Amino acid sequence: MQMETQIKPKQRMKRSRINRLKYGEYLWGYLFIAPFFLGIAVFYIWPVLQTFYFSFTEWGAFNKYSWSGIDNYTKLASDKSLMHAFQNTLQFVICSVPLTIIFSIIAATLLNQKVRGLTLYRTLYFLPVVTMPAAVSIVWKWLYNGDYGLINYVLSFFHIKGPTWLSSADFVMYAIIIVAVWMSIGNNMIILLSGLQGISSSYYEAAEIDGARPLYKFIHITIPLLTPTIFFVTVMQLISAFQMFDLIFMMIGDKSMVIQSAQTVVFLFYKYAFIDNAKGYASTIAIVLLVIIMVVTAIQMKLQKKWVHYE
Amino acid sequence: MKRMFMVTLLAFMVMMAGCSGGSTSSNEGGNASSTDSKTTDTNTSKETKASDSKEKVKITYAGWGASPYKEAYPMIKEAFEKTHPNIEIEIQDTPNKQYWQKIETAANGDNLPDVFWMNGPRFIQYAANDMLMPLGDLIKQDNYDMNNYPKSLVDLYSYNGESYGIPKDFDTIGVWYNKALFDEKKVEYPNATWDWNKMIEAAQKLTDPTKGVWGIAAGFDSQGGYYNTIYQSGGYIISDDKKSSGYDKPEAIEGLRFWVDLINKYKVSPTMAQMTDTEPLNLFTSGKVAMLWEGSWNAVEFSSNDYLKDKIGVAALPKGKEQSVVIHGLGHVMAKNTKHPKEAWEFLKFLGSKEVADIHTKTGVAIPAFNGTQEAWVKSKPDLDLQIFIDQLAYSKPYPVSRYTAKWSSLEPDILKKAWAGEVSVEDAAKEMAAKMNEALAAEK
């Protein structure tokens, strides 16, 4: 009894001191992240919440809006052009993400060797990333021109009559995918390159002693040890692929005859919000896309246990 | 502890969301009072302005003049500032494609330019939503003479019997043609006696696939294209009471078919896909197309184009069942909540004056709306028969508008282009367009 009463106040004192200490630490911690957090809250979290609210409203001219309940969500289900836009987006994601990852890995591996003019090659591959998408679009638009474009001119040497790439419903999506892949290789390549350089050379030395060939080393050492980076790159790439907008806006435009075959969900969102001025319904689409991206990312997080090796 | 903090933070944020959500929705009701307070604000500022006229006031003036206005803008600014030393004009020029998005954003933020260009299709939307300053009292107070302008244009910028805009200019459509391509094939130049068949015949003679030259560009264009042919075959786009679409009437279908046939039946025009890759205007200015239906506003562009300037000609539109052409004109309007209504009105009056009309004619940018100055515009390009744009006034018909014109006109490319591309028949496209347009018109009331 006596002992217990002796210990209790001590413990209590200790705990409260820890609390006070911890409290101070937390306070300072939160104080330090406050500027950043406030920025995020004002420019990201708050708009997201607002969009959620707007998805239940109906908009008229000059930003006058009124509550409309779940009308927008029921309208969503019967919107044919939205379904079409989802198909287009899915096609874009399924084609562009694997291609980007594969080409980025190849580029990164090749640039991880000691060759002459390495920095030059690295710069060349990275150049599309630092070029303005607007400039990229204009140049590619000319390359793709059906009658006077360089691509069809080159094809004519092989007696192939090239299509009107950007104005034929069958080719337009592939034309966009090619540019998108070309543009995003650079960024992913740099991240993968840093992943490659993080792999300890002792693995390769050990494999060489055992007489492993280069391809074998690539498949059994490089790829497995690169999986954390590949995973990161895939998640980021998938998210940005779902949000494809700029190339379609600049290379196709809302008045093109093939826009139905090229418009992604985000483009349709833009069209509803800023051309048709139906900002309420557009918010609904944004929310649905947000949910889809969240679900896809969550699935990826779950699946990573099956294929990602952490050292 | 951490979790606790996050939970409280979240709760706090939700509260914040609730509060601001409430304030934005209440804003709607409170809007009227807030604008009231704003107008009293401007009233007081107006009084102080009047007592202290030496203070320099800046008036913003927005339009989409682009390169043809390179000369005209500075001349307007200079001429006005010379007689009004206390007012400075700031010109904000935006390409036509982005202009309306910019103006609409500005309108949402109560931040409209003091004086800006307005067109027919958008006018009612802005006037009906209280964005524009009614000019009736100012006109009466200054005895400003609205008879200086064609009545059809004054009416275009009136809403519920009140004037909101001063007519700036007007435009009609003509057939622009490349004389060199006509001479090469020994074809007679287009003239006012032509009908549709004559034009198709000429286009057939001019088309030369080996050289990549087409007789005409049947681009997808409303004002420069199918609106005219619908009128020419006796149809209409919107009924006079603005309640129903005319697209499904047989006459309108005839008017649309004219263009589709040029591409898909007679094959005298580039395909829709080709014209998507390279705009008809660019095909014309590079000698790939012999004839192009385009507006009078191209006079400066075509007559200064290095390739075209010695080959360009222009003629009145051919006759379908009857002769017709779309007329449209721009207006100058003033923002309702301008901070300097007095100075803006001064500038607006100046823009409507003969002096500015003369600047228009001198630079040739547009046919000025001020009566009696059109002749000078015709003479500004002596090599071109610009008189045809004035002569066509006799049988011109108005550009079709309703309260929310964009709601249905934005559907036109989506639906009608499928006919141009040959994917659906003209009848089906026209019927679908009429149905959707009637839906949009019904929602306007």
CSV table of C-alpha atoms in Angstrom, one decimal, chain B residues 90-358:
chain,number,residue,atom,x,y,z
B,90,GLU,CA,-6.3,50.8,-71.9
B,91,ILE,CA,-6.9,48.4,-74.8
B,92,GLN,CA,-7.2,44.8,-74.0
B,93,ASP,CA,-7.2,42.7,-77.1
B,94,THR,CA,-7.9,39.0,-76.9
B,95,PRO,CA,-8.1,36.4,-79.7
B,96,ASN,CA,-11.8,35.8,-80.6
B,97,LYS,CA,-11.5,32.1,-79.4
B,98,GLN,CA,-10.7,33.1,-75.9
B,99,TYR,CA,-12.5,36.4,-75.7
B,100,TRP,CA,-15.9,35.2,-74.4
B,101,GLN,CA,-14.4,32.9,-71.8
B,102,LYS,CA,-12.4,35.8,-70.5
B,103,ILE,CA,-15.3,38.2,-70.5
B,104,GLU,CA,-17.5,35.7,-68.8
B,105,THR,CA,-15.0,35.1,-66.1
B,106,ALA,CA,-14.6,38.8,-65.6
B,107,ALA,CA,-18.4,39.1,-65.4
B,108,ASN,CA,-18.5,36.5,-62.7
B,109,GLY,CA,-15.9,38.3,-60.7
B,110,ASP,CA,-17.7,41.7,-61.1
B,111,ASN,CA,-14.6,42.8,-63.1
B,112,LEU,CA,-15.9,43.5,-66.6
B,113,PRO,CA,-13.9,46.0,-68.8
B,114,ASP,CA,-15.6,49.4,-68.7
B,115,VAL,CA,-16.3,49.3,-72.4
B,116,PHE,CA,-16.2,46.2,-74.6
B,117,TRP,CA,-17.3,44.6,-77.9
B,118,MET,CA,-20.5,42.7,-77.9
B,119,ASN,CA,-22.0,40.3,-80.5
B,120,GLY,CA,-25.6,39.4,-81.3
B,121,PRO,CA,-25.6,35.8,-80.0
B,122,ARG,CA,-24.4,36.8,-76.5
B,123,PHE,CA,-26.1,40.1,-76.1
B,124,ILE,CA,-29.4,39.0,-74.6
B,125,GLN,CA,-27.7,36.8,-72.1
B,126,TYR,CA,-25.6,39.7,-70.8
B,127,ALA,CA,-28.5,42.3,-70.9
B,128,ALA,CA,-31.0,40.0,-69.2
B,129,ASN,CA,-28.6,39.2,-66.4
B,130,ASP,CA,-28.0,42.8,-65.6
B,131,MET,CA,-24.4,42.9,-66.7
B,132,LEU,CA,-24.8,45.9,-69.1
B,133,MET,CA,-25.5,49.5,-68.4
B,134,PRO,CA,-28.9,50.6,-70.0
B,135,LEU,CA,-28.2,53.6,-72.2
B,136,GLY,CA,-31.7,55.0,-72.6
B,137,ASP,CA,-31.4,57.8,-70.0
B,138,LEU,CA,-27.9,58.7,-71.1
B,139,ILE,CA,-29.0,58.9,-74.8
B,140,LYS,CA,-32.0,61.1,-73.8
B,141,GLN,CA,-29.9,63.3,-71.5
B,142,ASP,CA,-27.3,64.0,-74.3
B,143,ASN,CA,-29.7,64.0,-77.2
B,144,TYR,CA,-27.6,61.3,-78.7
B,145,ASP,CA,-28.8,60.4,-82.2
B,146,MET,CA,-29.4,56.7,-82.7
B,147,ASN,CA,-30.7,57.4,-86.3
B,148,ASN,CA,-27.1,57.5,-87.4
B,149,TYR,CA,-27.1,53.7,-87.5
B,150,PRO,CA,-29.1,51.2,-89.5
B,151,LYS,CA,-32.2,50.3,-87.5
B,152,SER,CA,-31.6,46.6,-87.7
B,153,LEU,CA,-28.4,47.0,-85.7
B,154,VAL,CA,-29.9,49.4,-83.1
B,155,ASP,CA,-32.7,46.8,-82.6
B,156,LEU,CA,-30.1,44.0,-82.3
B,157,TYR,CA,-28.7,45.7,-79.2
B,158,SER,CA,-32.0,46.5,-77.6
B,159,TYR,CA,-33.6,44.4,-75.0
B,160,ASN,CA,-37.2,44.9,-73.6
B,161,GLY,CA,-37.3,48.3,-75.5
B,162,GLU,CA,-34.1,49.6,-73.9
B,163,SER,CA,-30.9,50.3,-75.8
B,164,TYR,CA,-27.8,48.7,-74.4
B,165,GLY,CA,-25.3,49.1,-77.2
B,166,ILE,CA,-24.0,51.5,-79.8
B,167,PRO,CA,-23.6,49.8,-83.2
B,168,LYS,CA,-20.0,49.4,-84.1
B,169,ASP,CA,-19.9,47.9,-87.6
B,170,PHE,CA,-21.7,45.2,-89.7
B,171,ASP,CA,-20.6,42.5,-91.9
B,172,THR,CA,-22.1,40.4,-94.7
B,173,ILE,CA,-20.7,37.4,-96.6
B,174,GLY,CA,-19.2,37.2,-100.1
B,175,VAL,CA,-17.5,34.7,-102.4
B,176,TRP,CA,-13.8,35.4,-102.3
B,177,TYR,CA,-12.0,33.9,-105.3
B,178,ASN,CA,-8.4,33.3,-106.6
B,179,LYS,CA,-8.2,34.9,-110.0
B,180,ALA,CA,-5.0,33.0,-110.9
B,181,LEU,CA,-6.7,29.6,-110.5
B,182,PHE,CA,-9.7,30.9,-112.6
B,183,ASP,CA,-7.5,32.1,-115.4
B,184,GLU,CA,-5.6,28.9,-115.5
B,185,LYS,CA,-8.8,26.9,-116.2
B,186,LYS,CA,-10.3,29.7,-118.3
B,187,VAL,CA,-13.4,30.0,-116.1
B,188,GLU,CA,-15.4,33.1,-115.9
B,189,TYR,CA,-15.1,34.9,-112.5
B,190,PRO,CA,-18.1,34.6,-110.2
B,191,ASN,CA,-20.7,37.5,-110.4
B,192,ALA,CA,-24.0,38.5,-109.0
B,193,THR,CA,-26.0,36.6,-111.6
B,194,TRP,CA,-24.7,33.2,-110.5
B,195,ASP,CA,-27.0,30.6,-108.9
B,196,TRP,CA,-26.0,27.4,-107.0
B,197,ASN,CA,-25.7,25.3,-110.2
B,198,LYS,CA,-23.5,27.8,-111.9
B,199,MET,CA,-21.2,27.7,-108.9
B,200,ILE,CA,-21.1,23.9,-108.7
B,201,GLU,CA,-20.3,23.8,-112.5
B,202,ALA,CA,-17.4,26.3,-112.0
B,203,ALA,CA,-16.1,24.4,-109.0
B,204,GLN,CA,-16.1,21.2,-111.1
B,205,LYS,CA,-14.0,22.9,-113.8
B,206,LEU,CA,-11.6,24.3,-111.3
B,207,THR,CA,-11.0,21.1,-109.3
B,208,ASP,CA,-7.7,19.5,-110.3
B,209,PRO,CA,-6.7,16.5,-108.2
B,210,THR,CA,-3.3,16.2,-109.8
B,211,LYS,CA,-2.3,19.6,-108.5
B,212,GLY,CA,-4.2,19.2,-105.3
B,213,VAL,CA,-6.5,22.1,-106.1
B,214,TRP,CA,-10.2,22.2,-105.3
B,215,GLY,CA,-12.9,24.4,-106.7
B,216,ILE,CA,-14.4,25.4,-103.4
B,217,ALA,CA,-13.9,24.8,-99.7
B,218,ALA,CA,-17.2,23.6,-98.1
B,219,GLY,CA,-16.0,24.2,-94.6
B,220,PHE,CA,-18.2,23.8,-91.6
B,221,ASP,CA,-19.1,27.4,-91.0
B,222,SER,CA,-22.4,28.8,-89.8
B,223,GLN,CA,-22.3,32.6,-90.5
B,224,GLY,CA,-20.0,32.2,-93.5
B,225,GLY,CA,-21.7,29.1,-94.8
B,226,TYR,CA,-24.9,27.2,-94.1
B,227,TYR,CA,-26.9,30.0,-92.4
B,228,ASN,CA,-26.7,31.8,-95.8
B,229,THR,CA,-27.8,28.7,-97.9
B,230,ILE,CA,-30.6,27.9,-95.5
B,231,TYR,CA,-31.9,31.5,-96.1
B,232,GLN,CA,-31.3,31.2,-99.8
B,233,SER,CA,-33.5,28.1,-100.1
B,234,GLY,CA,-36.2,29.9,-98.2
B,235,GLY,CA,-35.7,28.3,-94.8
B,236,TYR,CA,-35.0,29.7,-91.4
B,237,ILE,CA,-32.9,28.7,-88.4
B,238,ILE,CA,-35.0,30.0,-85.6
B,239,SER,CA,-38.6,31.0,-85.7
B,240,ASP,CA,-39.5,34.7,-85.2
B,241,ASP,CA,-40.9,34.1,-81.7
B,242,LYS,CA,-37.6,32.3,-80.8
B,243,LYS,CA,-39.5,29.3,-79.7
B,244,SER,CA,-38.8,26.7,-82.4
B,245,SER,CA,-36.1,25.5,-84.7
B,246,GLY,CA,-36.3,25.5,-88.4
B,247,TYR,CA,-33.6,22.9,-89.0
B,248,ASP,CA,-36.0,20.0,-89.8
B,249,LYS,CA,-37.9,22.0,-92.5
B,250,PRO,CA,-37.3,20.8,-96.0
B,251,GLU,CA,-35.9,24.2,-97.0
B,252,ALA,CA,-33.2,24.1,-94.3
B,253,ILE,CA,-32.3,20.6,-95.2
B,254,GLU,CA,-31.8,21.8,-98.8
B,255,GLY,CA,-29.5,24.6,-97.6
B,256,LEU,CA,-27.4,22.1,-95.6
B,257,ARG,CA,-27.3,19.6,-98.5
B,258,PHE,CA,-25.7,22.2,-100.8
B,259,TRP,CA,-22.5,22.0,-98.7
B,260,VAL,CA,-22.5,18.3,-98.0
B,261,ASP,CA,-23.0,17.6,-101.8
B,262,LEU,CA,-20.0,19.8,-102.7
B,263,ILE,CA,-17.8,17.4,-100.6
B,264,ASN,CA,-19.4,14.0,-101.0
B,265,LYS,CA,-21.4,14.1,-104.3
B,266,TYR,CA,-19.5,16.5,-106.6
B,267,LYS,CA,-16.1,16.0,-104.8
B,268,VAL,CA,-15.1,19.6,-105.6
B,269,SER,CA,-14.1,20.4,-102.0
B,270,PRO,CA,-11.5,18.9,-99.7
B,271,THR,CA,-13.1,16.4,-97.3
B,272,MET,CA,-14.1,17.3,-93.8
B,273,ALA,CA,-11.0,15.5,-92.4
B,274,GLN,CA,-8.7,17.4,-94.7
B,275,MET,CA,-10.3,20.7,-93.6
B,276,THR,CA,-10.0,19.7,-90.0
B,277,ASP,CA,-6.2,19.2,-90.5
B,278,THR,CA,-5.8,22.4,-92.5
B,279,GLU,CA,-8.4,25.2,-92.1
B,280,PRO,CA,-10.2,26.3,-95.3
B,281,LEU,CA,-8.9,29.8,-94.8
B,282,ASN,CA,-5.3,28.5,-94.9
B,283,LEU,CA,-6.1,26.3,-97.9
B,284,PHE,CA,-7.4,29.4,-99.7
B,285,THR,CA,-4.5,31.7,-98.8
B,286,SER,CA,-2.1,29.1,-100.0
B,287,GLY,CA,-3.8,28.6,-103.4
B,288,LYS,CA,-5.2,25.1,-102.8
B,289,VAL,CA,-8.8,26.3,-103.1
B,290,ALA,CA,-10.3,28.6,-105.7
B,291,MET,CA,-13.4,29.9,-104.0
B,292,LEU,CA,-14.2,30.5,-100.4
B,293,TRP,CA,-17.4,32.0,-98.7
B,294,GLU,CA,-16.1,34.3,-96.1
B,295,GLY,CA,-17.1,37.6,-94.3
B,296,SER,CA,-16.3,41.1,-95.3
B,297,TRP,CA,-13.9,41.3,-92.3
B,298,ASN,CA,-11.3,39.5,-94.4
B,299,ALA,CA,-10.7,42.4,-96.8
B,300,VAL,CA,-7.6,43.6,-94.9
B,301,GLU,CA,-6.2,40.1,-94.4
B,302,PHE,CA,-6.6,39.0,-98.0
B,303,SER,CA,-5.5,42.2,-99.7
B,304,SER,CA,-2.3,42.2,-97.6
B,305,ASN,CA,-1.5,38.5,-97.9
B,306,ASP,CA,1.7,38.1,-99.9
B,307,TYR,CA,0.5,35.3,-102.0
B,308,LEU,CA,-3.1,36.5,-102.6
B,309,LYS,CA,-2.9,40.3,-102.9
B,310,ASP,CA,-2.6,40.4,-106.7
B,311,LYS,CA,-5.0,37.5,-107.3
B,312,ILE,CA,-7.9,38.2,-105.0
B,313,GLY,CA,-11.4,39.0,-106.1
B,314,VAL,CA,-14.8,39.0,-104.4
B,315,ALA,CA,-18.4,38.6,-105.6
B,316,ALA,CA,-21.9,38.5,-104.2
B,317,LEU,CA,-23.2,35.1,-103.0
B,318,PRO,CA,-25.0,33.0,-105.6
B,319,LYS,CA,-28.8,32.7,-105.7
B,320,GLY,CA,-30.6,29.6,-104.4
B,321,LYS,CA,-34.3,29.7,-104.6
B,322,GLU,CA,-33.9,33.3,-103.6
B,323,GLN,CA,-31.1,35.7,-102.9
B,324,SER,CA,-30.0,36.1,-99.3
B,325,VAL,CA,-27.1,36.7,-97.0
B,326,VAL,CA,-26.6,36.8,-93.2
B,327,ILE,CA,-26.0,40.2,-91.7
B,328,HIS,CA,-24.5,40.6,-88.3
B,329,GLY,CA,-23.0,43.6,-86.6
B,330,LEU,CA,-21.0,44.2,-83.4
B,331,GLY,CA,-21.9,46.7,-80.8
B,332,HIS,CA,-20.0,48.6,-78.1
B,333,VAL,CA,-21.4,48.2,-74.7
B,334,MET,CA,-20.6,49.4,-71.2
B,335,ALA,CA,-20.4,47.3,-68.0
B,336,LYS,CA,-23.2,47.9,-65.5
B,337,ASN,CA,-20.9,48.2,-62.6
B,338,THR,CA,-18.2,50.3,-64.2
B,339,LYS,CA,-16.4,52.5,-61.6
B,340,HIS,CA,-16.4,55.5,-64.0
B,341,PRO,CA,-19.8,55.5,-65.8
B,342,LYS,CA,-19.4,59.1,-66.9
B,343,GLU,CA,-16.0,58.6,-68.5
B,344,ALA,CA,-17.1,55.3,-70.0
B,345,TRP,CA,-20.1,57.0,-71.6
B,346,GLU,CA,-17.9,59.7,-73.1
B,347,PHE,CA,-15.8,57.0,-74.6
B,348,LEU,CA,-18.8,55.1,-75.8
B,349,LYS,CA,-20.1,58.1,-77.6
B,350,PHE,CA,-16.8,58.7,-79.2
B,351,LEU,CA,-16.7,55.1,-80.4
B,352,GLY,CA,-20.0,55.7,-82.1
B,353,SER,CA,-18.9,58.9,-83.7
B,354,LYS,CA,-18.2,59.6,-87.4
B,355,GLU,CA,-14.5,60.1,-86.4
B,356,VAL,CA,-14.1,56.5,-85.3
B,357,ALA,CA,-16.1,55.3,-88.3
B,358,ASP,CA,-13.6,57.2,-90.5
